Coordinates of C-alpha atoms in Angstrom, one line a residue:
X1 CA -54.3 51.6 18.9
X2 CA -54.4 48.1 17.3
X3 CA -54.3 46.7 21.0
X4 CA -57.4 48.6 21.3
X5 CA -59.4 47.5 18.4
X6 CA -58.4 44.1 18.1
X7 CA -60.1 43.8 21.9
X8 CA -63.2 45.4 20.2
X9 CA -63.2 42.9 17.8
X10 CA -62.8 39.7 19.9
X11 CA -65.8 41.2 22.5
X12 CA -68.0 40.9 18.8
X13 CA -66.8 37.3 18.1
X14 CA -67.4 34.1 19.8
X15 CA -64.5 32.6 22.1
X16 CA -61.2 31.5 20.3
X17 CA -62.3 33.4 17.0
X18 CA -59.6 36.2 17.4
X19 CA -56.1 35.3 17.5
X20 CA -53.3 38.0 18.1
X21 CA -50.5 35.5 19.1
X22 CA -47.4 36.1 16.7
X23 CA -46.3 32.9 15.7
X24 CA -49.4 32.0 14.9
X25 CA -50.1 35.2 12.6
X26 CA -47.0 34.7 11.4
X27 CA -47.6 30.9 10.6
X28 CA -50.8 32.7 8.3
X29 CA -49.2 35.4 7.1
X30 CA -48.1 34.0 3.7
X31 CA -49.3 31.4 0.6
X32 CA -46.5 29.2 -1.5
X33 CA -45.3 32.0 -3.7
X34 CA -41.2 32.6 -2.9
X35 CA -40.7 36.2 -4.8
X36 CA -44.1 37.6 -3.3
X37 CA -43.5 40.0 0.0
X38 CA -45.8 39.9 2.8
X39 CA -46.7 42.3 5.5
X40 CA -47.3 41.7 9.5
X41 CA -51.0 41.5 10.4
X42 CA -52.9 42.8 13.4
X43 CA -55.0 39.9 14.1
X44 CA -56.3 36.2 12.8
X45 CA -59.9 35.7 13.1
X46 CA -60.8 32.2 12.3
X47 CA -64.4 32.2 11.3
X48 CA -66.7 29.0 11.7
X49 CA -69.7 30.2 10.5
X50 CA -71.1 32.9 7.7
X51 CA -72.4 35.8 10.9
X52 CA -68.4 35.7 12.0
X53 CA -67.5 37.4 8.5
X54 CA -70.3 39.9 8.8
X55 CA -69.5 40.7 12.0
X56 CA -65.4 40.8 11.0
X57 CA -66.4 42.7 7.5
X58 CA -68.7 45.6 9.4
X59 CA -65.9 45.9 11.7
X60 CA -63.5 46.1 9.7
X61 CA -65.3 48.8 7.4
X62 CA -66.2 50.5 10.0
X63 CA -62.7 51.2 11.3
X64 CA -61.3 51.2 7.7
X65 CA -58.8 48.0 8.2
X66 CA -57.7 46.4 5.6
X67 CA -59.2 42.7 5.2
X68 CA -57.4 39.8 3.6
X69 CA -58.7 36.4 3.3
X70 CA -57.1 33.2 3.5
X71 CA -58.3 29.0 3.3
X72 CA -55.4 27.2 3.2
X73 CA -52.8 29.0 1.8
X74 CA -51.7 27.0 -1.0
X75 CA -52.1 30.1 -3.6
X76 CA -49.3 30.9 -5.7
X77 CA -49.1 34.2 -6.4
X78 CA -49.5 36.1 -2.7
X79 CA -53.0 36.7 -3.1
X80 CA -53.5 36.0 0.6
X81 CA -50.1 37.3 1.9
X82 CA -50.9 39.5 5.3
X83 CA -50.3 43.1 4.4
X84 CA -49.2 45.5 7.5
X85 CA -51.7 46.2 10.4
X86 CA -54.7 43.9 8.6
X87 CA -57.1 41.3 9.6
X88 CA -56.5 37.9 8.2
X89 CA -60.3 36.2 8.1
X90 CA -59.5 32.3 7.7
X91 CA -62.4 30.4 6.4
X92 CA -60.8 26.9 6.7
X93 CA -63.0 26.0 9.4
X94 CA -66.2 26.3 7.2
X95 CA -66.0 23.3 5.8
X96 CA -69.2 22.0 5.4
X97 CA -70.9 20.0 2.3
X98 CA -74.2 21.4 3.0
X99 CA -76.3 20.0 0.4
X100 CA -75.4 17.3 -2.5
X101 CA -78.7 17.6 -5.1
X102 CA -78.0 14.2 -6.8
X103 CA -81.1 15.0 -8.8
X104 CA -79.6 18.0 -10.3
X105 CA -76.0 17.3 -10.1
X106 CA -75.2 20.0 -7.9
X107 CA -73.4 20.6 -4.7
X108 CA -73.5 23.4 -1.8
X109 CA -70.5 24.1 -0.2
X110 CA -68.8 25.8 2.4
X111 CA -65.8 28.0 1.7
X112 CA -63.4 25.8 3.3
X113 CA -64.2 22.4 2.2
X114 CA -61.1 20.9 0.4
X115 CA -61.7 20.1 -3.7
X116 CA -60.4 16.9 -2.9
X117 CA -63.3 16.5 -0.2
X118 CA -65.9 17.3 -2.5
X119 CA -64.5 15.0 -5.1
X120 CA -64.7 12.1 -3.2
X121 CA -68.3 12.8 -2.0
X122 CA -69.0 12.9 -5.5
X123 CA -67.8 10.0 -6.4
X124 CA -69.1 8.0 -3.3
X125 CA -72.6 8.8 -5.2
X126 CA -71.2 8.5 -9.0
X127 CA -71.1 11.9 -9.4
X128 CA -67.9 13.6 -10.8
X129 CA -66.4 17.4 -9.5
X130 CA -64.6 18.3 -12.5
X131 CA -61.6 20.8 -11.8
X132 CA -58.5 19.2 -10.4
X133 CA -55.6 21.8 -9.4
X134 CA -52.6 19.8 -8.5
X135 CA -53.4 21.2 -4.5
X136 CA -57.0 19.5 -4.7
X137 CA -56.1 17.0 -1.8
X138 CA -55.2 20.4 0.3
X139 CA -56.8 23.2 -1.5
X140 CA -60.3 25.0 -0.7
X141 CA -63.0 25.8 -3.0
X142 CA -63.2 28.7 -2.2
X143 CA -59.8 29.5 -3.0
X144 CA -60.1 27.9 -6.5
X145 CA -63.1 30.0 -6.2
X146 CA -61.2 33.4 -5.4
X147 CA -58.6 32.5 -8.4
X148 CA -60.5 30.7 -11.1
X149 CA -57.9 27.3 -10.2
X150 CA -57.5 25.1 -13.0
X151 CA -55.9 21.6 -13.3
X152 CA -55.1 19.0 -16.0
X153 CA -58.9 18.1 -16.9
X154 CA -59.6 21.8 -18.1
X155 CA -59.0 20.9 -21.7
X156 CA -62.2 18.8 -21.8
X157 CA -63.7 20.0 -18.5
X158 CA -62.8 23.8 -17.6
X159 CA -62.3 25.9 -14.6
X160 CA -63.7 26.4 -12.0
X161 CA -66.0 29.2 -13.6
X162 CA -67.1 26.9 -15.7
X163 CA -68.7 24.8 -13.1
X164 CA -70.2 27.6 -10.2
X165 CA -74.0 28.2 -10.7
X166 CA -74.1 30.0 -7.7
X167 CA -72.2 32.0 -4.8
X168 CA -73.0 33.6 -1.4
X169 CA -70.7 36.1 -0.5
X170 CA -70.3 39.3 2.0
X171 CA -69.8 42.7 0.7
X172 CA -67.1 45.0 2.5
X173 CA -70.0 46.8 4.4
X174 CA -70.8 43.3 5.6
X175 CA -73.8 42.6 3.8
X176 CA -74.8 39.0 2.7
X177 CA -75.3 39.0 -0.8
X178 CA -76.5 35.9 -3.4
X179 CA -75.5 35.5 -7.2
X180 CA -77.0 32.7 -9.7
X181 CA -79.1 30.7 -9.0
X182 CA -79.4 26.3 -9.3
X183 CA -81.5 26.8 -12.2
X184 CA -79.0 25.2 -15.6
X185 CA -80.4 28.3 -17.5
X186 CA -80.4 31.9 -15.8
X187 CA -79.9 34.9 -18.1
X188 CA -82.2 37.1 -15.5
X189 CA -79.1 40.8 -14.8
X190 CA -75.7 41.0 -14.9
X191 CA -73.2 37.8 -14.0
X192 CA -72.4 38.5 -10.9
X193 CA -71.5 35.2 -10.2
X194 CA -68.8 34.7 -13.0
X195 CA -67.5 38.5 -11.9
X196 CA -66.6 37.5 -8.3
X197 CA -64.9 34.2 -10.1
X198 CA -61.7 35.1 -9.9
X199 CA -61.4 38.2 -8.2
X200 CA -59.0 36.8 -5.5
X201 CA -61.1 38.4 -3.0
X202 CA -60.7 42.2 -3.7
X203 CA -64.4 42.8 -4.7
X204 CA -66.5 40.4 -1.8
X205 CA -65.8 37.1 0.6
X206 CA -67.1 34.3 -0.8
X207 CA -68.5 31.8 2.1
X208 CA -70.9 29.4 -0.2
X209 CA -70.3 28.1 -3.7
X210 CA -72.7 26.0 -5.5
X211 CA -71.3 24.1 -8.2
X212 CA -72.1 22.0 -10.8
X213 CA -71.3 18.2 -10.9
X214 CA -70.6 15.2 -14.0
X215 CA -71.8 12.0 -14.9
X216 CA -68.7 10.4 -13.4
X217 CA -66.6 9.9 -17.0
X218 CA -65.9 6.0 -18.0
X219 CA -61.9 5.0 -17.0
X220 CA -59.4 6.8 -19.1
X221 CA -57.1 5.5 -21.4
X222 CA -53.1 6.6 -21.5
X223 CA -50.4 7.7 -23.8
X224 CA -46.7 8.4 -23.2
X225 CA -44.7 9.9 -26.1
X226 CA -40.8 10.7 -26.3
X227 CA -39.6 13.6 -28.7
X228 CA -36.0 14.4 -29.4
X229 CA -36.8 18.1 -30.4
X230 CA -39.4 20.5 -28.9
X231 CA -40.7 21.6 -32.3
X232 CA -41.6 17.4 -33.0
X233 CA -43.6 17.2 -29.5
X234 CA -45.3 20.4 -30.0
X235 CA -46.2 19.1 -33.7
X236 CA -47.2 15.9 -32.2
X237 CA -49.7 17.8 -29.7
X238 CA -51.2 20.1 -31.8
X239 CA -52.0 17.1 -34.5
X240 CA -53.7 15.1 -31.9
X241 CA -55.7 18.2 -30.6
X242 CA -57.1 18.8 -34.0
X243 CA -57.8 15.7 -34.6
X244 CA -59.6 14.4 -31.1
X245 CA -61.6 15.2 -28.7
X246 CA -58.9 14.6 -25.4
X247 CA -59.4 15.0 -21.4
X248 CA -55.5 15.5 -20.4
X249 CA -52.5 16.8 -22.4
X250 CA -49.7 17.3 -19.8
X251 CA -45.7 18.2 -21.2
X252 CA -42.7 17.9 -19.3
X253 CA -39.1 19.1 -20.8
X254 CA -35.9 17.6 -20.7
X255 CA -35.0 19.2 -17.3
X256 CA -38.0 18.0 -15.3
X257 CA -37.9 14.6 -16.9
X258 CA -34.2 13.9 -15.3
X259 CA -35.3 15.1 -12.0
X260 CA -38.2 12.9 -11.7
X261 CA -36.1 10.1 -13.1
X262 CA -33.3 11.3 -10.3
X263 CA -36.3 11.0 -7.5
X264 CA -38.2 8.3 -8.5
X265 CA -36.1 5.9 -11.3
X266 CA -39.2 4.5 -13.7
X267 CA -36.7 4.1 -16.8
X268 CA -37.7 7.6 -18.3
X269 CA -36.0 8.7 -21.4
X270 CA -34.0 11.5 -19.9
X271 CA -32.2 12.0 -23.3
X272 CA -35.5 13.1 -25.1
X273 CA -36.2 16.7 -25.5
X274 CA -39.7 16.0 -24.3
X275 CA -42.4 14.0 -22.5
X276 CA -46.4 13.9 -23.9
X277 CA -48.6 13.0 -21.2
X278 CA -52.4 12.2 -23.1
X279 CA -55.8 10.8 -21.7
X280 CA -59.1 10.2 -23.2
X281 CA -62.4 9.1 -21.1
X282 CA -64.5 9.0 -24.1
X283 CA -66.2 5.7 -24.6
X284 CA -63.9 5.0 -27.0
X285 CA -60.8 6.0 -24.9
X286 CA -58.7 3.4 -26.7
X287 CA -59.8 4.0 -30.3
X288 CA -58.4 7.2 -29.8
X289 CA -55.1 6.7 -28.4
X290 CA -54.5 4.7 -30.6
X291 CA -54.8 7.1 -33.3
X292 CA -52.8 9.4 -31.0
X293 CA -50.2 7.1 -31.1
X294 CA -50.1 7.1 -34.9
X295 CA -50.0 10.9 -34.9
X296 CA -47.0 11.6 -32.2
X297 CA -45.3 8.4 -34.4
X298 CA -45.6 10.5 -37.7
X299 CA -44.9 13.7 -35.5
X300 CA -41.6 12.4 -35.1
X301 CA -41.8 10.6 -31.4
X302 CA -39.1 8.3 -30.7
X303 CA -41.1 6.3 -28.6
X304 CA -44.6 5.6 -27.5
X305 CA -46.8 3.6 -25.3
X306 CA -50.5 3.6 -24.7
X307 CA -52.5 1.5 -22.1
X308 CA -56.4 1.3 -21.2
X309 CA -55.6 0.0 -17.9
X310 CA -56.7 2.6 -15.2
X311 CA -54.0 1.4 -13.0
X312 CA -51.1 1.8 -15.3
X313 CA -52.7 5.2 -16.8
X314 CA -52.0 6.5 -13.1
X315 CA -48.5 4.9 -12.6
X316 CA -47.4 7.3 -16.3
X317 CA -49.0 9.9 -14.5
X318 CA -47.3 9.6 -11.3
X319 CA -44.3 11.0 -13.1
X320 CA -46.3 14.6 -14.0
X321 CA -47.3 15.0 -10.3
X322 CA -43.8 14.5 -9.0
X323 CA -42.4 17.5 -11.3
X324 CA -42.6 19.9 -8.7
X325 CA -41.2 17.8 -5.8
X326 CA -38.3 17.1 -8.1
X327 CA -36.9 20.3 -9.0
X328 CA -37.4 21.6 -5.5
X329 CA -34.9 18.6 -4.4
X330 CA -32.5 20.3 -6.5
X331 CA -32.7 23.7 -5.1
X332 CA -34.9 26.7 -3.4
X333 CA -37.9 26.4 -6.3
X334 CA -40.3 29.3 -7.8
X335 CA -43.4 27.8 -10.0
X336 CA -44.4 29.9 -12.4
X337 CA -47.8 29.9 -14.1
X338 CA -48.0 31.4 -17.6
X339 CA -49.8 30.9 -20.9
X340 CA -50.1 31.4 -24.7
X341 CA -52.3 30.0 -27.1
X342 CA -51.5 26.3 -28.3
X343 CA -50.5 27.2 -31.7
X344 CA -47.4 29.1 -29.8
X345 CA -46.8 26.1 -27.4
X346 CA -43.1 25.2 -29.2
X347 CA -42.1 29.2 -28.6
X348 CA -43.6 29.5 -25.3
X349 CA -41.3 26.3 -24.5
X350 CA -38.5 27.8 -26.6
X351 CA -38.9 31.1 -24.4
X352 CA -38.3 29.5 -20.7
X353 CA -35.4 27.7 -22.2
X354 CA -33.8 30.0 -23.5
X355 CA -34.5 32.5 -20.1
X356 CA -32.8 29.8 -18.6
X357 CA -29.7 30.0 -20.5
X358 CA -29.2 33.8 -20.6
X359 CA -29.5 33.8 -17.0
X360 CA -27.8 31.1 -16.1
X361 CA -30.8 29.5 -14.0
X362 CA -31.8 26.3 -14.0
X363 CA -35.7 26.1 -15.4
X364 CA -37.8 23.0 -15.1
X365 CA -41.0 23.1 -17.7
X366 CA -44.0 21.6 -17.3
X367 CA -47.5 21.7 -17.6
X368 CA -50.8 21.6 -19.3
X369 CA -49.9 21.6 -22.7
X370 CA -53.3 21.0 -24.0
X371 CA -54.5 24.6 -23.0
X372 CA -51.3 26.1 -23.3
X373 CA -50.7 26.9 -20.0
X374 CA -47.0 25.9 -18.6
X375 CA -45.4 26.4 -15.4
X376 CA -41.6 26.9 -16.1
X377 CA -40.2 26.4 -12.7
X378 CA -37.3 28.3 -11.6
X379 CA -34.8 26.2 -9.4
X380 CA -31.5 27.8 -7.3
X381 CA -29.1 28.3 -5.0
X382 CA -31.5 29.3 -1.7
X383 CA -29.8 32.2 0.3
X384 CA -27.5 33.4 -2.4
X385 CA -28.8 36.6 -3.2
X386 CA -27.2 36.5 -6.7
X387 CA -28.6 33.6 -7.8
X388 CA -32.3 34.9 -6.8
X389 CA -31.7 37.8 -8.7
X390 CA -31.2 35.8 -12.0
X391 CA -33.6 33.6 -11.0
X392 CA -36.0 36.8 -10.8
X393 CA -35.0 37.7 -14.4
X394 CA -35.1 34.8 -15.8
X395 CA -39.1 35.0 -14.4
X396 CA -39.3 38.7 -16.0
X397 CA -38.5 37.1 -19.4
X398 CA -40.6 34.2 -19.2
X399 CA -43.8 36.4 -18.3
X400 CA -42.8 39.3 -21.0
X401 CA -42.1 36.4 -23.6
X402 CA -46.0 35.2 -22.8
X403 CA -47.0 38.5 -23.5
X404 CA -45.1 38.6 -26.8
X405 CA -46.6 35.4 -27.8
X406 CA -50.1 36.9 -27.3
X407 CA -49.8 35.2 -24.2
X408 CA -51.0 35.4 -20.1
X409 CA -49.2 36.2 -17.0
X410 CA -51.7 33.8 -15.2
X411 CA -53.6 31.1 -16.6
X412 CA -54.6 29.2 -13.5
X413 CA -52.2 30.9 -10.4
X414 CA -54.0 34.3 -10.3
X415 CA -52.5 37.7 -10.3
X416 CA -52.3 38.5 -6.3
X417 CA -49.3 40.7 -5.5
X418 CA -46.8 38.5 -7.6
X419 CA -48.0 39.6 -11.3
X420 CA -49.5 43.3 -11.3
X421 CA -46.8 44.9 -12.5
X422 CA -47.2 43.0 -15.7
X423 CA -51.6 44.2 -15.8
X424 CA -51.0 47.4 -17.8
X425 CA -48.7 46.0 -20.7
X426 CA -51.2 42.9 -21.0
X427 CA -54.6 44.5 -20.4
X428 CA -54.5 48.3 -21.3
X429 CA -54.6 51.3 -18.7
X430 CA -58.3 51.6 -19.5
X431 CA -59.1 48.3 -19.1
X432 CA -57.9 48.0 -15.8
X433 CA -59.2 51.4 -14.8
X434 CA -62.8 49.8 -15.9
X435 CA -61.7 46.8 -13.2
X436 CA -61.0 49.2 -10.6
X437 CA -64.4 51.3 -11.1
X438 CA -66.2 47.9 -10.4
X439 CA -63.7 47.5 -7.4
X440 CA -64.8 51.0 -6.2
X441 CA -68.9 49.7 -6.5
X442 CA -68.3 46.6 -4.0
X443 CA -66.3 48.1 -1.9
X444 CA -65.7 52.0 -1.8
X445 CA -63.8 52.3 1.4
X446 CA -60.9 49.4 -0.6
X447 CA -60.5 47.6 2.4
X448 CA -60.7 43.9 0.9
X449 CA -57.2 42.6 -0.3
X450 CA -56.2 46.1 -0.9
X451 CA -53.2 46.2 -4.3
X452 CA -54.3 42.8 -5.2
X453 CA -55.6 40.9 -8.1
X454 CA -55.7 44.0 -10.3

């Protein structure tokens, strides 16, 4: 039977857009998320332009088979894991910057095009794209599209709902459908465009985004603060958030401090509790660290630098974006993506800690500390089955400790397969039943990322 279809399919698609060959399905067939399972799908097509998903989506309704969409499978939380018997539609080959409206600081894109792709356009013409997930050199917009990615600059900037005026997208039934509009001020029906933000591809397939562009910000100013207790850093960030207007707050714990130090020596203090990563690109950007530095010195740091130079601001950075290749040279590594409001930021720290200590698992914290949103990274043995299933309850008491805090499962990962069993204790039973009427509106026959997202 799938033999059968999957022949129908390809005799409706251009040459080389269907692709049955095993390894390579099985080369799609998963994102970067460890404890999420995956299925075996039918066929890969690989769509190059917007009538190849029309044609795949009116198939695919037609013959009621299930449809998940994939860019470039850097998610982390199995949104676009194959599930048995299904289509995976690839977008990465639309990757087009179709239009870049200097005028009115906005840019059409294609699905695939990589953040980091459109941030450098930007920037070749002054302009600034604002959201930065830590995959922006190898991520797609529309895969920060499907799960509302975030990034270190959300504190001053947002997500990426914060910056889409407009998206084209295909229905299940395969019809082409537009939401927003370029216009700055549109308050003309319902938001569409803000609803399909984040729905990680269960409710329509996105194949265009227009988004908004920046005034590219003046160089930012950096701060590096030591604390020898969690409660003194988490003291030290919430006194410098109250008091000014920051681009970047970033935290790393004790654990992921000494494995960067391990990796890459830059004469860290691996004996502090903590690490405060801050920025400003205000005008003023060293005015204000400075009177950051006088807050995390009255906060209790043990030790703090600040710099305006651009090109030491990146090298104290360098040592947040090498926390995840760290711990994962210490063992088989699950990222975790949770979040709770600042004010809780010492007991949301406090909470992968001590997970990490019941379960004898070794937990690597880091993050955006400025929005609250950390990503405790669980790190052992790989192949020993008893050490995974700590590891996996060690996870279980992170995410329920969010939730206690008043807290997320997801602030920037998205829910995909990975984090749905934690919807009804965090959203309500009606709630989600609402989400699952407006599922049932865009696509009846549930054929688009089936069990997914909500």
């Amino acid at each position: 039977m799938t033999r059968s279809w999957t022949l129908g399919l390809a005799e409706r698609l251009g040459p080389g857009r269907l692709v049955v060959d095993g390894d390579i399905l099985s080369a799609h067939a998963r994102d970067h998320a460890q404890f999420a399972e995956s299925g075996a799908a039918a066929a890969l097509v690989r769509a190059r332009e917007v009538e190849d998903v029309v044609t795949t989506l009116r198939f695919a309704s037609r013959h009621r088979i299930p449809v998940v969409t994939r860019g470039a499978g850097t998610g982390l939380a199995g949104g676009a894991n194959a599930q048995d018997g299904c289509i995976l539609l690839s977008l990465a080959a639309m990757n087009r910057i179709l239009e870049l409206d200097l005028a009115g600081r906005t840019a059409t894109v294609e699905a695939g095009v990589l953040n980091g792709t459109l941030a450098a356009a930007a920037r070749e013409e002054g302009l600034f794209y604002a959201p930065d997930p830590a995959s922006r050199d190898i991520s797609t917009i529309g895969g920060n599209v499907a799960t509302n990615a975030g990034g270190a600059c959300c504190l001053k900037y947002g997500v990426t709902r914060d910056h889409v005026l407009a998206l084209t997208a295909v229905t299940a039934d395969g019809e082409i459908i537009q939401t927003g509009g370029k216009s700055r001020k549109n308050v003309a029906g319902l938001d569409l465009t803000r609803l399909l933000v984040g729905s990680e591809g269960t409710l329509a397939v996105v194949v265009e985004a227009t988004v908004r562009l920046l005034p590219a910000p003046p160089p930012a100013s950096t701060l590096v603060a030591f604390f020898d207790d969690l409660s003194g850093g988490g003291r030290g960030i919430q006194s410098m958030l109250a008091r000014e207007h920051l681009s970047l707050v970033e935290v790393m714990d004790r654990t992921t401090v000494r494995a960067v130090e391990a990796m890459a020596p830059m004469e860290l203090d691996t004996s502090a509790a903590c690490m405060v990563l801050v920025q400003s690109d205000a005008e003023s950007s060293d005015a204000v660290m400075q009177r950051c530095e006088g807050l995390a010195t009255r906060a209790g740091a043990s030790a703090v630098f600040h710099t305006d130079d651009p090109d030491e601001g990146k090298m104290l950075l360098k040592a947040r974006s090498l926390a995840l290749p760290a711990l994962e040279r210490m063992g088989s590594a699950f990222l975790d993506d949770v979040a709770a409001p600042v004010s809780a930021l010492v007991e949301l720290l406090e909470v992968c800690e001590g997970a990490g200590r019941r379960h004898d698992v070794t937990v690597g914290t880091f993050g955006h500390a400025g929005d609250g949103n950390l990503h405790p990274t669980l790190v052992f043995e790989p192949g020993n089955a008893r050490a995974e299933a700590r590891a996996r309850a060690a996870f279980d008491d992170i995410v329920e400790g969010a939730l206690a805090l008043g807290g997320t499962v997801s602030g920037e990962h998205g829910v995909g397969s990975l984090k749905r069993p934690y919807l009804d204790r965090m959203i309500g039973r009606r709630e989600r039943a609402l989400m699952r009427g407006v599922k049932a509106a865009f696509d009846p026959e549930g054929i688009l990322n089936p069990g997914r997202g909500f």
